mmCIF file of C-alpha atoms in Angstrom:
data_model
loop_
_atom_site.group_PDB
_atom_site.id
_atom_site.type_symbol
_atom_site.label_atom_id
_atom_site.label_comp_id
_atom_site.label_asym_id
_atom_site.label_seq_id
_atom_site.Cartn_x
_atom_site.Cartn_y
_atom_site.Cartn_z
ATOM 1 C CA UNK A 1 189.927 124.963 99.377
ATOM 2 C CA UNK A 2 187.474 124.554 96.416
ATOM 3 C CA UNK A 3 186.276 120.444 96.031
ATOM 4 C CA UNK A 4 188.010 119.312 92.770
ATOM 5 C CA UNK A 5 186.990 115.617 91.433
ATOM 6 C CA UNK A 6 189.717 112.850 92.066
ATOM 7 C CA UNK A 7 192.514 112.708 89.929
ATOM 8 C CA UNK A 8 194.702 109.726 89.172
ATOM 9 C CA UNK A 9 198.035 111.537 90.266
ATOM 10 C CA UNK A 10 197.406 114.156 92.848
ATOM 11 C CA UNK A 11 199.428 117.912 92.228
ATOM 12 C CA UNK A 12 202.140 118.727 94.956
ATOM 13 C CA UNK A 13 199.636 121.431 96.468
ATOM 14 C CA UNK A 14 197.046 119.323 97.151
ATOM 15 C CA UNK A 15 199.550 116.903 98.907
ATOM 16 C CA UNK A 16 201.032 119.462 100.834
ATOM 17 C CA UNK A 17 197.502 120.865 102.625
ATOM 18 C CA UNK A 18 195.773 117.357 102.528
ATOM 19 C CA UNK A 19 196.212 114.383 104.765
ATOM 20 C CA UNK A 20 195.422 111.068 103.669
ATOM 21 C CA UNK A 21 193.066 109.460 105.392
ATOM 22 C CA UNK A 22 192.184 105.553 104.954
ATOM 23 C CA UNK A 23 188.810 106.642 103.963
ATOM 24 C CA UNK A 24 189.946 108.752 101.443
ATOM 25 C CA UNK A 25 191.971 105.867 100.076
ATOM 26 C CA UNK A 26 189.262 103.522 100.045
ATOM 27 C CA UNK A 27 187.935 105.336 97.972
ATOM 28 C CA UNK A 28 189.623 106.065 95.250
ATOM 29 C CA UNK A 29 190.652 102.613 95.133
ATOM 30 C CA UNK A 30 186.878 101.641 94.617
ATOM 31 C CA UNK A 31 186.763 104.358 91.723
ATOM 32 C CA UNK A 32 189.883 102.923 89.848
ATOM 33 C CA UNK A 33 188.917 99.354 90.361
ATOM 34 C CA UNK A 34 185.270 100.508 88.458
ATOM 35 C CA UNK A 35 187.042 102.511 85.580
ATOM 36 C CA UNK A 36 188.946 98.894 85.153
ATOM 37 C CA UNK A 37 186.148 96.941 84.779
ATOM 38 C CA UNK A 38 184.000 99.679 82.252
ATOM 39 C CA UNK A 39 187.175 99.376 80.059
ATOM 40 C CA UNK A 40 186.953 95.582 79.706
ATOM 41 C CA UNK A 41 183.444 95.636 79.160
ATOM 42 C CA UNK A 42 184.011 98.444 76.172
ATOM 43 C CA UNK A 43 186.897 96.389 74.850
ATOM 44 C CA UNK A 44 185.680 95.013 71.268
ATOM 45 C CA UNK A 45 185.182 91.457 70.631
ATOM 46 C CA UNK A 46 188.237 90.180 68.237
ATOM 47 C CA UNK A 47 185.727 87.818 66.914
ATOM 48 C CA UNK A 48 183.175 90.257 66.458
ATOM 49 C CA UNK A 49 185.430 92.614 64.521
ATOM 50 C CA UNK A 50 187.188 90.209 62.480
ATOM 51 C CA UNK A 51 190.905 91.386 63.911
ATOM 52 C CA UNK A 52 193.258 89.023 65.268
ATOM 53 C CA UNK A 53 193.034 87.547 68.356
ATOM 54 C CA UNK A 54 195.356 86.802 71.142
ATOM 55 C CA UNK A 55 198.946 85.398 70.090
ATOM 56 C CA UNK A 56 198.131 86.449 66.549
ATOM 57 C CA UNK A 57 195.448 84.105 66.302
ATOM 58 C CA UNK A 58 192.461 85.187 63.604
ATOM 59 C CA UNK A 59 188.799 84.398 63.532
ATOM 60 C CA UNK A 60 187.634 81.516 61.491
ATOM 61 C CA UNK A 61 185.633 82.751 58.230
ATOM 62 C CA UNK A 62 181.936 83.008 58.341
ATOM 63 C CA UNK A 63 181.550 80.657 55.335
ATOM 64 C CA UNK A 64 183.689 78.007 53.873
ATOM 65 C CA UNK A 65 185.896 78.446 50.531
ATOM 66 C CA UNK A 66 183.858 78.870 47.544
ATOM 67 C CA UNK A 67 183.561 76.079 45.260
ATOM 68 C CA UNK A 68 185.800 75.885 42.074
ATOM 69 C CA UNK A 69 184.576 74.965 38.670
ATOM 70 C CA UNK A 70 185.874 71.455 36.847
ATOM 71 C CA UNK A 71 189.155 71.834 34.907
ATOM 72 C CA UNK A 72 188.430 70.679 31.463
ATOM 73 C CA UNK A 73 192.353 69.530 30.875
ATOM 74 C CA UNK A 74 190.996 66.717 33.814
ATOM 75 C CA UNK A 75 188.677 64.845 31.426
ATOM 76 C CA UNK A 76 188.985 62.357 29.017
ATOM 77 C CA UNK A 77 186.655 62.918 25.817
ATOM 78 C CA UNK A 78 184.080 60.869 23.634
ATOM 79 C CA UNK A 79 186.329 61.847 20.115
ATOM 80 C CA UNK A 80 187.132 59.880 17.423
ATOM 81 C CA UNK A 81 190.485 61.192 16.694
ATOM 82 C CA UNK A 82 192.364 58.033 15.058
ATOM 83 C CA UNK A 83 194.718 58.135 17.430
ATOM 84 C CA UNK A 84 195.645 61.605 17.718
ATOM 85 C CA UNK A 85 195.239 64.022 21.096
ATOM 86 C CA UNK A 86 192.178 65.680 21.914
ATOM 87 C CA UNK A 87 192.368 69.749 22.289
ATOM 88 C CA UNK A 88 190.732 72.137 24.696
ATOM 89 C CA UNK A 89 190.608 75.087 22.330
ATOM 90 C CA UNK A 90 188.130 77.453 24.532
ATOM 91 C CA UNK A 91 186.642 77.292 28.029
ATOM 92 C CA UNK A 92 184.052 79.413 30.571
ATOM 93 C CA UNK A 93 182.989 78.788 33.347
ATOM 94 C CA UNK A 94 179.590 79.770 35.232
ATOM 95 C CA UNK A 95 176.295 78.232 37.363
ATOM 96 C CA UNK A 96 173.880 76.743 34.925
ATOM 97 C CA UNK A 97 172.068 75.236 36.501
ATOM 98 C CA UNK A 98 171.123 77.430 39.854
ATOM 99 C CA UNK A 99 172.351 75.250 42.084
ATOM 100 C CA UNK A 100 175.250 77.493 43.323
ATOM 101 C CA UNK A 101 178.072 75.437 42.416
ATOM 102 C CA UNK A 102 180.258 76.799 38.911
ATOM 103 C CA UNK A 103 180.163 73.978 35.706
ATOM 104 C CA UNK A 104 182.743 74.455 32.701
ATOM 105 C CA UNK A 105 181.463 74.348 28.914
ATOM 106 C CA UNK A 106 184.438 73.159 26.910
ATOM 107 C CA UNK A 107 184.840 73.033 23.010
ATOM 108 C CA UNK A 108 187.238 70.202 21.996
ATOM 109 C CA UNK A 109 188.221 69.151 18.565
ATOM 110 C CA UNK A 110 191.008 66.638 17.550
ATOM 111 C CA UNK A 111 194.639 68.171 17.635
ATOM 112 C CA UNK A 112 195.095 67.106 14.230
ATOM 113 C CA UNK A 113 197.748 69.906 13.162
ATOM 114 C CA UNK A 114 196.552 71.209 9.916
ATOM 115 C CA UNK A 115 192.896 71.919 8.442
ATOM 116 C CA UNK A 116 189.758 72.651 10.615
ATOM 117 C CA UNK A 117 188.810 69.598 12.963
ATOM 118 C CA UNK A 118 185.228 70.176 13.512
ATOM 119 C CA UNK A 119 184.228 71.238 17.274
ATOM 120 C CA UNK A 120 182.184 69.364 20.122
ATOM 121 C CA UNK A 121 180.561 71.439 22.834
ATOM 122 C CA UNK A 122 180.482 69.526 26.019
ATOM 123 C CA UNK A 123 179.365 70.408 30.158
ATOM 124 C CA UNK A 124 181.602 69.334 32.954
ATOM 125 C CA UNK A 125 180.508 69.246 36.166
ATOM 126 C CA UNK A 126 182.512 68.027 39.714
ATOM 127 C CA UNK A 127 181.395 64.489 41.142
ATOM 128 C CA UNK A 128 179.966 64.871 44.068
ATOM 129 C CA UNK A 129 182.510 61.853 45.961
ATOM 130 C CA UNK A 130 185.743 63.611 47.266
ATOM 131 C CA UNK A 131 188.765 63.312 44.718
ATOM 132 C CA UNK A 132 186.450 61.786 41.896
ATOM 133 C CA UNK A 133 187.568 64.054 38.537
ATOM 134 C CA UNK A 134 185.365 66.035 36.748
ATOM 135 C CA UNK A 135 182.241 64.279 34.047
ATOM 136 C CA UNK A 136 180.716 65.022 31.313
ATOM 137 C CA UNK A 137 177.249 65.913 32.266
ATOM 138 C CA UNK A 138 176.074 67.162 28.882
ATOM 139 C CA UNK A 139 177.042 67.593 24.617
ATOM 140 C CA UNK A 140 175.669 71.182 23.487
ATOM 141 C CA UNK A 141 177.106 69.828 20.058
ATOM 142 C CA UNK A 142 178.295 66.913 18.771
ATOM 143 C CA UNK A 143 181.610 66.919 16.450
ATOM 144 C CA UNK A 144 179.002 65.341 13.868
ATOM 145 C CA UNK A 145 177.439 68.664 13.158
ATOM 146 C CA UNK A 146 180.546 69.466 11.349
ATOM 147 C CA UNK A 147 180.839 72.631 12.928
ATOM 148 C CA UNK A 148 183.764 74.914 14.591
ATOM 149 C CA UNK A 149 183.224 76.935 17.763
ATOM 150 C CA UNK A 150 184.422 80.722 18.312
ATOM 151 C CA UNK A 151 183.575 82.955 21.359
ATOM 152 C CA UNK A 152 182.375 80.575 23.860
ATOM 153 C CA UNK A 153 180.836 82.253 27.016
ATOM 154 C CA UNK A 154 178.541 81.964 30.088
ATOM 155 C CA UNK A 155 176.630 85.240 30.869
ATOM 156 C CA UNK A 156 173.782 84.745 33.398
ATOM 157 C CA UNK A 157 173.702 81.151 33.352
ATOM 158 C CA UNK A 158 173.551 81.207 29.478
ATOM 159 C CA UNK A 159 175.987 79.337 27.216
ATOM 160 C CA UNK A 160 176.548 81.536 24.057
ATOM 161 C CA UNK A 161 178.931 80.769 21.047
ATOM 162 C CA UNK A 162 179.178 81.307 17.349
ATOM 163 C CA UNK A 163 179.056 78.802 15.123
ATOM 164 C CA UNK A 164 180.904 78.073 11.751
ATOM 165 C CA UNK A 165 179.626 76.005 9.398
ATOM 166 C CA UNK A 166 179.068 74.813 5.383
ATOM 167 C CA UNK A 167 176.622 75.466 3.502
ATOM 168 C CA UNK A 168 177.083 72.293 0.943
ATOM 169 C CA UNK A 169 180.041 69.828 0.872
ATOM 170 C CA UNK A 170 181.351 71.695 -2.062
ATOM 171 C CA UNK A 171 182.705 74.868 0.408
ATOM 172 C CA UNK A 172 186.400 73.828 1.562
ATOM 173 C CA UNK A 173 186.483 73.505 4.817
ATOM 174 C CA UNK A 174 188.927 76.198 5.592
ATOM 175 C CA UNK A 175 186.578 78.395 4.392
ATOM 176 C CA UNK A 176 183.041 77.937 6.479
ATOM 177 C CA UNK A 177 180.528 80.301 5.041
ATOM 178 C CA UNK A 178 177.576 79.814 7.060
ATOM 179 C CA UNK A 179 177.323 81.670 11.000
ATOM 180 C CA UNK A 180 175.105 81.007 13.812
ATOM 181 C CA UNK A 181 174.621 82.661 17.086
ATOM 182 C CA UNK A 182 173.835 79.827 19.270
ATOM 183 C CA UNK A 183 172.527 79.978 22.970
ATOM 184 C CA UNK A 184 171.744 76.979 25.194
ATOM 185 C CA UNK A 185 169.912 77.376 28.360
ATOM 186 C CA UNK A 186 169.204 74.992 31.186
ATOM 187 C CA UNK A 187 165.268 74.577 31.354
ATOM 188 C CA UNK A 188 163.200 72.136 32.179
ATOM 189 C CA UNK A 189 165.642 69.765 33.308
ATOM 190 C CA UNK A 190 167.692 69.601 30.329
ATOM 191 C CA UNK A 191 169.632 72.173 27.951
ATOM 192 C CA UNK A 192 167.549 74.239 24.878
ATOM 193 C CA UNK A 193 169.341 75.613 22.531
ATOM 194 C CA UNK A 194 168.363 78.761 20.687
ATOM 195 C CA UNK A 195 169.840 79.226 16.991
ATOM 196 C CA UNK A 196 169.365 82.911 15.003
ATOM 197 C CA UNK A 197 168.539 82.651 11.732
ATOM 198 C CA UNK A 198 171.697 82.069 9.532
ATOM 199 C CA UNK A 199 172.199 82.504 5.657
ATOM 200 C CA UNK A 200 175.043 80.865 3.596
ATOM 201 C CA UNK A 201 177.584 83.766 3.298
ATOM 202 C CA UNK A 202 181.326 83.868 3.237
ATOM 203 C CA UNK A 203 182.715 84.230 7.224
#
């Protein structure tokens, strides 16, 4: 009869014209025991491949959570409103500072219900002690310029909003007719602020 290679379950035929012999035995016991071990050692690593583990377990993630940015509703700000609220009217959030951890820009005005409460620009950042609430790191503009903020946004680390303003105290101040395209940029240890040119014109 023609040598065939060792199968796991042996056909009728070959039991019928073969006797087993211990040798025989021996040996295919050696080959199964080998074909065991090569498919543990092929077996991927659950921590390797990021599947579960045993009992449903997972593997841990290769970094910790990312780090969130201040909430600006969390602070309490420099206004004087005369006793009224203060009001977070626009927010972004973004690294300004490179240092991998997200700050907020908020403009807040007075809640004063009526008319056109001039805008402050401040940066929050997160205290570094655990559970300490957001500061007030810098003031991009100060409710003094007697300004109001519209599309406040963070774009590659740079603070960008348009700015609404008077050009005499004659203008009523629903009705700001001076615009500037203002940019502030962390450099040098501090924030610069870039203003376009702006002409007195009804916005």
């Amino acid at each position: 009869m023609p040598h065939r290679p060792a199968e796991l379950t042996p056909t009728p035929e070959f039991l019928a014209h073969s006797s087993a012999r211990p040798l025989h035995w021996l040996a295919t016991a050696t080959a199964m025991a080998a074909f065991v071990a090569l498919a543990g050692l092929i077996q991927p690593d659950a921590s390797a491949t990021g599947h579960a583990g045993p009992a449903g377990t997972s593997a841990a993630p290769a970094s910790g959570p990312q780090a969130t940015a201040p909430d600006p509703a969390a602070v309490t700000y420099p206004l004087d409103c005369k006793g009224l609220p203060t009001a977070v009217t626009a927010a972004a959030e973004g690294d300004l500072d490179g240092d991998g951890r997200p700050e907020t820009v908020a403009a807040v005005r007075c809640d004063a219900g009526s008319g056109t409460p001039p805008h402050a620009i401040y940066v929050l950042a997160r205290d570094k002690a655990p559970g300490a609430p957001p500061r007030i790191v810098a003031t991009l503009l100060e409710a003094g310029k007697r300004q109001t903020a519209a599309d406040l946004a963070i774009s590659d680390g740079v603070v960008t909003a348009s700015l609404l303003g008077y050009s005499s105290p004659q203008v009523p101040r629903y009705s700001p007719d001076v615009k500037q395209l203002a940019k502030w940029r962390w450099s040098g240890g501090k924030f610069r602020q870039e203003l376009t040119n702006s002409d007195a014109r009804s916005v």
